[in-house]
Tab-separated table of C-alpha atoms and ligand atoms in Angstrom:
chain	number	residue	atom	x	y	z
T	50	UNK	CA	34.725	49.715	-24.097
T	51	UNK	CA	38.099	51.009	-22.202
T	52	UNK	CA	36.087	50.673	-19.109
T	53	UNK	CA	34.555	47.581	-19.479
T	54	UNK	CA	38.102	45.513	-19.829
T	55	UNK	CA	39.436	47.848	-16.905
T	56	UNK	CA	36.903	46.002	-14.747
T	57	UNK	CA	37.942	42.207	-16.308
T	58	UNK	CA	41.359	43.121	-15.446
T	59	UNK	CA	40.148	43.976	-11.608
T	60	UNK	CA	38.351	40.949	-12.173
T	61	UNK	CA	41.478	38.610	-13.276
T	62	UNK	CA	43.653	40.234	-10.374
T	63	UNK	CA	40.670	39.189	-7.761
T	64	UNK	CA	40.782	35.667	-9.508
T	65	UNK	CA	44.259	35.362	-8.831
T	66	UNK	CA	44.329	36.122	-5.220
T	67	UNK	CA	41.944	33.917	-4.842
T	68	UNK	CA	44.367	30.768	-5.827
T	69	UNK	CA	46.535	31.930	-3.710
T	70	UNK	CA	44.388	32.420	-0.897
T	71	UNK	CA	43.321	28.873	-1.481
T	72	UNK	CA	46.767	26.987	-2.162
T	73	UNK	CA	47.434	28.936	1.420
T	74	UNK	CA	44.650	27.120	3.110
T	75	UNK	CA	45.003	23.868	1.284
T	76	UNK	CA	48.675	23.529	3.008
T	77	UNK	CA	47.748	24.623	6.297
T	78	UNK	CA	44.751	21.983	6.190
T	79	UNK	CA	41.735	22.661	5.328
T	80	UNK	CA	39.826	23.887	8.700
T	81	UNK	CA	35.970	25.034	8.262
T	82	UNK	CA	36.987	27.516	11.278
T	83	UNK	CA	39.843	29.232	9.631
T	84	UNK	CA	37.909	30.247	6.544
T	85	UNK	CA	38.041	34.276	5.785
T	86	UNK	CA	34.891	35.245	5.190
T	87	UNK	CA	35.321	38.817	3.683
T	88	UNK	CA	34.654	41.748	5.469
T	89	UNK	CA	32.865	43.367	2.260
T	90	UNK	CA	31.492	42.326	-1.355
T	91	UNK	CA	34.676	43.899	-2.817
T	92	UNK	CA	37.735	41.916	-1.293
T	93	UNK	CA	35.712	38.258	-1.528
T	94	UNK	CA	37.404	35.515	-2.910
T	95	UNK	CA	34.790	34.536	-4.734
T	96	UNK	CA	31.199	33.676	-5.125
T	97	UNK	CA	28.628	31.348	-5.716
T	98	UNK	CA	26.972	34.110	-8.017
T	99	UNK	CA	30.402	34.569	-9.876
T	100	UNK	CA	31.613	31.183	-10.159
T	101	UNK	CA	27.756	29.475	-10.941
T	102	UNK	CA	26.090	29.432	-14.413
T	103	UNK	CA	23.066	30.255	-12.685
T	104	UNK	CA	21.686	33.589	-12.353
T	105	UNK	CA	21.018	34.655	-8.452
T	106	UNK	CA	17.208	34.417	-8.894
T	107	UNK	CA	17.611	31.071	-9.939
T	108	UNK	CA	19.466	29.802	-7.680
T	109	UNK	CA	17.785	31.430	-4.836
T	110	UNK	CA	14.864	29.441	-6.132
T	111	UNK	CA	17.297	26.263	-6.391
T	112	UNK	CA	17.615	26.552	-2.625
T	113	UNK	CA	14.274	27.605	-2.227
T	114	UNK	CA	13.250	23.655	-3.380
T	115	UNK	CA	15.508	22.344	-0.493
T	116	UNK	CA	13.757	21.014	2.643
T	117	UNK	CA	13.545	23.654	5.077
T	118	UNK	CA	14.955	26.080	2.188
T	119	UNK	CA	18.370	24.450	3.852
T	120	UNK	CA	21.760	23.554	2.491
T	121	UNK	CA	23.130	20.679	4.506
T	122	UNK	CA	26.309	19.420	5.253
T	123	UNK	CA	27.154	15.795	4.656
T	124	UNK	CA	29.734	13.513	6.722
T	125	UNK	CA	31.647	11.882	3.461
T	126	UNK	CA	33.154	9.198	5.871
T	127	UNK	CA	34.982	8.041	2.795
T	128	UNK	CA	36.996	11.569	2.432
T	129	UNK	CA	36.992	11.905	6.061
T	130	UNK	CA	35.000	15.911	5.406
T	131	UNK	CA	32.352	17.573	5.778
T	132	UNK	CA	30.840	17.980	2.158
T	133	UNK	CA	28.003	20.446	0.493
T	134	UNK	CA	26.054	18.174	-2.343
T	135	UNK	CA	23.943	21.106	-3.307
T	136	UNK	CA	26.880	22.992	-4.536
T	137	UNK	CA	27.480	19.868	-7.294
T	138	UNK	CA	24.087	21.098	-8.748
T	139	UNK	CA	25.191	24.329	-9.421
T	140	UNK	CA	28.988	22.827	-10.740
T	141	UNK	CA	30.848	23.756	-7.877
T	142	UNK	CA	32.827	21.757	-5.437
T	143	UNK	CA	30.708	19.767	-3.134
T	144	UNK	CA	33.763	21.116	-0.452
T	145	UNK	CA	33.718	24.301	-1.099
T	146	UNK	CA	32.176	25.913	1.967
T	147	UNK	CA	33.782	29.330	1.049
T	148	UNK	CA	30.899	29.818	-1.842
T	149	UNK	CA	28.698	29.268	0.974
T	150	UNK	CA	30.440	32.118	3.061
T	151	UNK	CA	30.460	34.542	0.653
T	152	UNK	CA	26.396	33.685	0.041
T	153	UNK	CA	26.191	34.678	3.944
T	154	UNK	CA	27.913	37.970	3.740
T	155	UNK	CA	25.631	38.925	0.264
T	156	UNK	CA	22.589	38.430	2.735
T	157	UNK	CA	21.090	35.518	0.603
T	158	UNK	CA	22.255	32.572	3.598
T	159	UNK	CA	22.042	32.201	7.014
T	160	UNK	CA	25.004	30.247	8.647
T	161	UNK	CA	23.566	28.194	11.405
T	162	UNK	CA	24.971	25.541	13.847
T	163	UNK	CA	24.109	22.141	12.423
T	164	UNK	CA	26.458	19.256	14.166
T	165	UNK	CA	28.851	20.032	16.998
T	166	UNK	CA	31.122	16.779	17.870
T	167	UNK	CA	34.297	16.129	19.028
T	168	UNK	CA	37.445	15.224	17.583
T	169	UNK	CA	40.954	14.636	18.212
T	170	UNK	CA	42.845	17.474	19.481
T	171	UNK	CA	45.890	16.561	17.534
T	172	UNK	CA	44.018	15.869	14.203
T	173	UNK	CA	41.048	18.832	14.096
T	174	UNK	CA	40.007	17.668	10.525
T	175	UNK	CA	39.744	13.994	10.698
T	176	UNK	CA	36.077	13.601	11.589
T	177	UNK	CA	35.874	9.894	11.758
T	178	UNK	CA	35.974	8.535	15.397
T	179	UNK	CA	34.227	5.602	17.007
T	180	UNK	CA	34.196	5.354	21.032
T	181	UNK	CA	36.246	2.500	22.601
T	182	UNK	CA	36.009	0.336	25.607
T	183	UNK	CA	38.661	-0.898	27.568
T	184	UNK	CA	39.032	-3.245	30.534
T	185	UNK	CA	40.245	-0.344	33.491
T	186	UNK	CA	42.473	-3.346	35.042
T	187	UNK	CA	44.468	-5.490	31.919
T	188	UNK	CA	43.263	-2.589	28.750
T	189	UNK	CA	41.779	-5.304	26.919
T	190	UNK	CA	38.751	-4.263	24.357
T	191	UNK	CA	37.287	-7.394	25.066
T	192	UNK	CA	34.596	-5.934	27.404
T	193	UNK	CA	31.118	-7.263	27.735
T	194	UNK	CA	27.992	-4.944	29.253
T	195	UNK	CA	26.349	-7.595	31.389
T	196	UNK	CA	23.319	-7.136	33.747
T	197	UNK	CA	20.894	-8.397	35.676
T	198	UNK	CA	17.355	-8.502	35.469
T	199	UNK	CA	14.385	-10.079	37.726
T	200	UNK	CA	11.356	-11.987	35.956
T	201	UNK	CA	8.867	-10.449	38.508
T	202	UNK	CA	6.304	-13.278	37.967
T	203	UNK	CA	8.945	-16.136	39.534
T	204	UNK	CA	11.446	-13.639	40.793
T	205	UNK	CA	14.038	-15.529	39.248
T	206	UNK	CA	17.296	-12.979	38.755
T	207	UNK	CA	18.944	-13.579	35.706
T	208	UNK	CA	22.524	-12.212	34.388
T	209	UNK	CA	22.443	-11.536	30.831
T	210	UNK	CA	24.760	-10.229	28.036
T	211	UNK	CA	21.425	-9.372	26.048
T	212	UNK	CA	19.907	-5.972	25.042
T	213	UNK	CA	17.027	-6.190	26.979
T	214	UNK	CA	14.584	-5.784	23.769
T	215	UNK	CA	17.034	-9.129	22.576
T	216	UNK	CA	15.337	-11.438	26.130
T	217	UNK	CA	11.819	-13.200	24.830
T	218	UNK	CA	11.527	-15.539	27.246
T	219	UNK	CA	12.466	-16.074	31.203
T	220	UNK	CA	15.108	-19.111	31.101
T	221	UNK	CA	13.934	-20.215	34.319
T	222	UNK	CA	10.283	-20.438	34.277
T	223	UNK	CA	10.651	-20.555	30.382
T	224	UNK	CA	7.293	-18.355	30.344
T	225	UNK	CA	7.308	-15.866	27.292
T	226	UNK	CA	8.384	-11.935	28.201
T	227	UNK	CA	6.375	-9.968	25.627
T	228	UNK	CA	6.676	-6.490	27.073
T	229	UNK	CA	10.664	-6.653	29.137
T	230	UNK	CA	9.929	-2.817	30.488
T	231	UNK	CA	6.954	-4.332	32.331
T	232	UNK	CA	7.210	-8.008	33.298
T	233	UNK	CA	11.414	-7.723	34.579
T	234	UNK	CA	13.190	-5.302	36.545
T	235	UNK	CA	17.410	-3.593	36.622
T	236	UNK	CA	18.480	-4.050	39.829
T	237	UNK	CA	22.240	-4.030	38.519
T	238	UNK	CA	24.382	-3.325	35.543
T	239	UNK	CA	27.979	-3.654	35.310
T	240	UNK	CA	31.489	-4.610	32.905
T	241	UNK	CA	32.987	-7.344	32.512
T	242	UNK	CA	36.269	-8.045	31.138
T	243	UNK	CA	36.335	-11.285	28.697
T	244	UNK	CA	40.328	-11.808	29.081
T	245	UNK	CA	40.915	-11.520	32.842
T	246	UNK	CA	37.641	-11.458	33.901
T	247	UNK	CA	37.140	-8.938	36.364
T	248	UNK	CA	34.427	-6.925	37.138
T	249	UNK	CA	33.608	-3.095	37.064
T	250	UNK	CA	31.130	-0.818	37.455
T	251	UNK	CA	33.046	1.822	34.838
T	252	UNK	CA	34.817	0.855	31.744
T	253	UNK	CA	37.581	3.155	30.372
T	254	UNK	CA	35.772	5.151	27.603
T	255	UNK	CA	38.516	6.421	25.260
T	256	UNK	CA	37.720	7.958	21.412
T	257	UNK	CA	39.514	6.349	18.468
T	258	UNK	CA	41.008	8.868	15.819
T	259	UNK	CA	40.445	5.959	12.487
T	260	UNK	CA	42.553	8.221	10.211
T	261	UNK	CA	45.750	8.652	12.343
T	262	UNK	CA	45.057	5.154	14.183
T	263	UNK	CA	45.582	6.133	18.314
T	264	UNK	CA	43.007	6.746	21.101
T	265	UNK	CA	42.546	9.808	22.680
T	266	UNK	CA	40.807	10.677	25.502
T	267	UNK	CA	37.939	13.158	26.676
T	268	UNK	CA	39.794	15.388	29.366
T	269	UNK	CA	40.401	18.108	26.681
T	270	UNK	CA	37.562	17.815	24.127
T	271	UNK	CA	38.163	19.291	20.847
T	272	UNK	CA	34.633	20.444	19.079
T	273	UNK	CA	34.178	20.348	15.332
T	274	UNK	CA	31.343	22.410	14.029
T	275	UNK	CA	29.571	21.746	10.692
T	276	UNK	CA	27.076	24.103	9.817
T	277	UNK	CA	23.674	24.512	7.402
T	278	UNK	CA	22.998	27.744	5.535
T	279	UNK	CA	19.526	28.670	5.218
T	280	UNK	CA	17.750	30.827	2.663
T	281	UNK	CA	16.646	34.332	4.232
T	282	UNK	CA	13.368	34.568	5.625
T	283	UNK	CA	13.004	37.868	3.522
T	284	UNK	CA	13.889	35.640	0.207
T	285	UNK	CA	11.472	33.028	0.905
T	286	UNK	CA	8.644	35.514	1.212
T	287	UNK	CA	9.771	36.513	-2.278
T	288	UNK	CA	11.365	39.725	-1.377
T	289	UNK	CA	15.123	40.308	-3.457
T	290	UNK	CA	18.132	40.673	-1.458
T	291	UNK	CA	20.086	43.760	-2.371
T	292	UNK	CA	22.917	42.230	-3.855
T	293	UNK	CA	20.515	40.071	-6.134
T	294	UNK	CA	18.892	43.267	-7.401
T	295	UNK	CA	22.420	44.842	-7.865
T	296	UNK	CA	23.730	42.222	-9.713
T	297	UNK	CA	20.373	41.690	-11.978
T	298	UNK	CA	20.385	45.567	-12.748
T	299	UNK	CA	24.065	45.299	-13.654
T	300	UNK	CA	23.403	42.928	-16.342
T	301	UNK	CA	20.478	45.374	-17.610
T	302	UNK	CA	22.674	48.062	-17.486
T	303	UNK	CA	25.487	46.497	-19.518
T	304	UNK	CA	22.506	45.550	-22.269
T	305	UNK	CA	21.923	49.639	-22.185
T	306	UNK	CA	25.916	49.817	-22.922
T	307	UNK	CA	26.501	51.466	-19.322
T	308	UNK	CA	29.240	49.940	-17.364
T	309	UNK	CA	28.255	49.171	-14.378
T	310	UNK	CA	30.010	49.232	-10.726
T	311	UNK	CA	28.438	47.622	-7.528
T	312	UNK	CA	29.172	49.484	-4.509
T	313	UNK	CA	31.410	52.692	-6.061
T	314	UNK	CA	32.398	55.628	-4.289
T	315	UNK	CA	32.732	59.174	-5.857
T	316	UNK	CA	34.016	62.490	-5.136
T	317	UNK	CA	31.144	64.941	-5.565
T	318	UNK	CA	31.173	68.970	-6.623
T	319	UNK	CA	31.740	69.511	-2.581
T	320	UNK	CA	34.967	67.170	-2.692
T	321	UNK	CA	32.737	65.104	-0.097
T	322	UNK	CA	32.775	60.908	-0.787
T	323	UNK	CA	29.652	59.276	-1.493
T	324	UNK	CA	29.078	55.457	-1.849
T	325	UNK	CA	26.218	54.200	-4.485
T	326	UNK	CA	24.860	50.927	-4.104
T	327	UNK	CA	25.277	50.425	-7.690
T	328	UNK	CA	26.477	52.807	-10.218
T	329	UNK	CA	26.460	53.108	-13.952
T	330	UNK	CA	28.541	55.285	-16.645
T	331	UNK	CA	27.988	54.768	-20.569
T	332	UNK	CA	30.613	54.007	-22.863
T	333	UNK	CA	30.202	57.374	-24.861
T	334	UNK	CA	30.248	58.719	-21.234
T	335	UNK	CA	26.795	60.907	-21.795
T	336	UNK	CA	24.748	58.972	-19.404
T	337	UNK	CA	25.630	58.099	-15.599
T	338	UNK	CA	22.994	56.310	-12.933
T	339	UNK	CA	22.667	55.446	-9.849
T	340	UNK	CA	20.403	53.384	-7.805
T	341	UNK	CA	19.732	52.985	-4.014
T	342	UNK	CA	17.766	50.266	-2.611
T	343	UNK	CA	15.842	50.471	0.104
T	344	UNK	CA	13.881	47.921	2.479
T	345	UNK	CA	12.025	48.554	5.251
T	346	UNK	CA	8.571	46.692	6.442
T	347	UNK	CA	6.791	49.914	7.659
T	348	UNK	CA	7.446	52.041	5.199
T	349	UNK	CA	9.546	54.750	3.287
T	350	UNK	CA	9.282	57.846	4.454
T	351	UNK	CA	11.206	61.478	3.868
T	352	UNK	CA	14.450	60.645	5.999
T	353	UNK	CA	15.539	57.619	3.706
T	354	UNK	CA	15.221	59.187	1.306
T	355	UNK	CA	17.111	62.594	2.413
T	356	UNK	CA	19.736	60.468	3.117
T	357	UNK	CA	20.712	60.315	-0.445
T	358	UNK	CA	19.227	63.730	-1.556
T	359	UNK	CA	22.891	64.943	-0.639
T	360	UNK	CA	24.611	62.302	-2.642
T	361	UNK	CA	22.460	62.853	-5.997
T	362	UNK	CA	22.846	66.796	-5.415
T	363	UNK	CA	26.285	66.577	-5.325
T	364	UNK	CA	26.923	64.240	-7.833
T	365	UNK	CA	23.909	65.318	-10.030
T	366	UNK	CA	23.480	61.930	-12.024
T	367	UNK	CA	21.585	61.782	-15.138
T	368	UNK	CA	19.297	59.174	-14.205
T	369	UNK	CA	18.482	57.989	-10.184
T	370	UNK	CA	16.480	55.114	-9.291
T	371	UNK	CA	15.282	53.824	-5.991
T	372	UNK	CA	14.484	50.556	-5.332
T	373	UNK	CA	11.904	48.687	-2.840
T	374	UNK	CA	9.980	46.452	-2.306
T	375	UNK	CA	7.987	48.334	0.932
T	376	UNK	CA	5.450	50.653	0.704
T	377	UNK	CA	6.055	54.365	0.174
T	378	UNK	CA	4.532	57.310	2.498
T	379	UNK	CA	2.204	59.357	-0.373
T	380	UNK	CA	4.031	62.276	0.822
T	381	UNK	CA	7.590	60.904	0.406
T	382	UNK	CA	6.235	60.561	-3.406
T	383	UNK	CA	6.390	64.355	-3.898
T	384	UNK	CA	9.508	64.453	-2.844
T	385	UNK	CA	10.899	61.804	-5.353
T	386	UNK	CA	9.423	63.862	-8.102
T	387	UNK	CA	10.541	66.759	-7.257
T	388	UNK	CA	14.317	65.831	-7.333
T	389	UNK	CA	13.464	63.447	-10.340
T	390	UNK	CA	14.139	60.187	-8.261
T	391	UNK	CA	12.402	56.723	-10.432
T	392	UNK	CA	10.180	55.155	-8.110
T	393	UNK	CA	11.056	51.327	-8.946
T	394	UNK	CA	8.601	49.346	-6.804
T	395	UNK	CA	8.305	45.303	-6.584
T	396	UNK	CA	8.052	42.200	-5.025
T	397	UNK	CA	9.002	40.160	-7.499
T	398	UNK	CA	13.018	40.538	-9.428
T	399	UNK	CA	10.745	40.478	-12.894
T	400	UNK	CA	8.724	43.292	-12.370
T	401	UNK	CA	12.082	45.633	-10.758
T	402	UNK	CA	13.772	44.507	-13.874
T	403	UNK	CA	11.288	45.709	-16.478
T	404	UNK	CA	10.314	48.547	-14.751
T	405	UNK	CA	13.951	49.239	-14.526
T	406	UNK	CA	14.327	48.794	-18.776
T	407	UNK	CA	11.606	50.711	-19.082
T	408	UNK	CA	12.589	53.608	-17.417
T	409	UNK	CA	16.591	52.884	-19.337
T	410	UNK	CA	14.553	52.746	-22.910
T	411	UNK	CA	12.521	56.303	-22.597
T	412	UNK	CA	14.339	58.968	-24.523
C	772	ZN	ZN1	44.283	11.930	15.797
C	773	ZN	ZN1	40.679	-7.126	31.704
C	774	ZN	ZN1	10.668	-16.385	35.124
């Protein structure tokens, strides 16, 4: 039990930086470009998995219902932000892009570009702009796009204010213009100012900043990015991401009364540092595991798993398991045997998890 409320305590003091971290942000405006993601699963904020009800499995099949297995952004044009309505499915904040981060760096979400546009320089995160037109001469808005067109059957030229799909019939030889592309012709198409009517070929084109109420202009274009986060291909297929796996076996191992650390390094008998994917001590402190996870689509062979012979010969655990869902080389089998390595093997986060209670339950 001692070890157990050791880890809610880490857990509280990672809590609590997190407020900080975010009443930090919140005052220096909330930018989507100046969010930390974390450089590892240890110093994160937070996490969707942490902060959600749901278990990773079901959300990952949550996002899995999405078109294109996609979390998109939406413009709210009423708060002026970018917003995530998934996340209000899984009661978090429909803002709260960090989740999404932290989803990235446990390899269950791809970020990818979604919307680039710009914005004003001065005001980054006020998305809402329209484009303006001005007169070039007096600055009025009052601008009209006029043009001319010729009815080909009279050649009549005509000047017009209309969209050309708006023109149904030729005000000259009143005959009806059913297809405009076809029957009339653009020679010219220019400006015209209502207010002191002059005439130009190029309007001013400035970009109006709603929030903050003033123009600006596109010499020095500022881009905002908005971005979609896609389930991994690998997760689609079915196959479990590690950190899915780690967290689901934590749970099982907590059930088994082992406490249970993602990620842990250890001094072995050699004084040499290992790290463990996930590790696992019991309470009465007679059992320890550990479990590696590996992927790869042509195979395990002898090399991966040599590369954590050393780490279970040095730290000698009780109870190893190695997880994949690839295909092992019959040799490489032997070898697992040999230094009593559990050969957990699945496509699906059910069958890992029995397989992984069954091998906790035998005596
Ligand atoms: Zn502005
Ligand atoms: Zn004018
Ligand atoms: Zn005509």
């Amino acid at each position: 039990m001692f070890r157990k409320k050791n880890l809610q305590n880490m857990n509280d003091i990672v809590k609590s930086d997190s407020t900080n971290i975010e009443k930090n942000v919140s005052t220096n405006i909330e930018k989507i470009d100046q969010i930390n993601v974390p450089k590892t699963i240890s110093d994160k904020p937070h996490s969707m998995l942490d902060e959600s009800k749901y278990t990773p499995d079901v959300l990952v099949d949550m996002i899995k219902k999405l078109d294109g297995h996609t979390i998109k952004p939406f413009f709210d044009t009423s708060k002026n932000k970018i917003t995530y309505p998934f996340l209000a499915n899984i009661g978090l904040d429909v803002t709260d892009e960090k989740s999404l981060a932290n989803f990235v760096q446990e390899g269950i979400l791809e970020k990818q570009l979604h919307e680039k546009f710009i914005v004003c320089s001065e005001h980054p995160n006020s998305l809402v702009t329209s484009v303006r037109v001005y007169c070039p001469s007096c600055n009025s808005m009052n601008v009209e796009k006029l043009s001319l067109y010729e009815h080909k059957k009279c050649g009549n030229i005509i000047e017009s204010a209309l969209l050309t799909s708006d023109i149904k019939s030729c005000p000259f030889c009143t005959h009806e213009i059913i297809n405009f592309e076809k029957e009339c012709r653009i020679p010219a198409m220019w400006y015209k100012c209502e207010d002191c009517s002059e005439k130009f070929d190029n309007a001013t084109i400035k970009l109006y900043c709603r929030e903050h109420n003033h123009d600006f202009d596109l010499s020095a274009p500022k881009f905002f990015r908005s971005f979609s986060y896609v389930l991994k291909d690998s997760l689609v297929t079915g196959k479990m991401a590690s950190i899915l796996i780690k967290k689901d076996v934590s749970k099982i191992l907590e059930r088994f009364k082992i406490t249970p650390k993602i990620n842990e390094t250890l001094q072995g008998k050699s004084g040499n540092y290992h790290e463990i994917p996930l590790y696992g001590k019991s309470v009465d402190g007679k059992t320890d595991f550990m479990m590696f996870i590996f992927e790869k689509p042509e195979g395990i062979d002898d090399t991966d798993i040599n590369k954590i012979l050393i780490t279970i010969l040095d730290l000698e655990p009780m109870i190893t398991i190695a997880v994949t869902t690839s295909e092992i080389k019959p040799g490489t089998k032997t070898i697992m045997e040999k230094y009593n390595i559990k050969l957990v093997q699945g496509d699906e986060m059910s069958i890992i998890k029995s397989k992984v209670e069954k091998i906790l339950s035998a005596p």
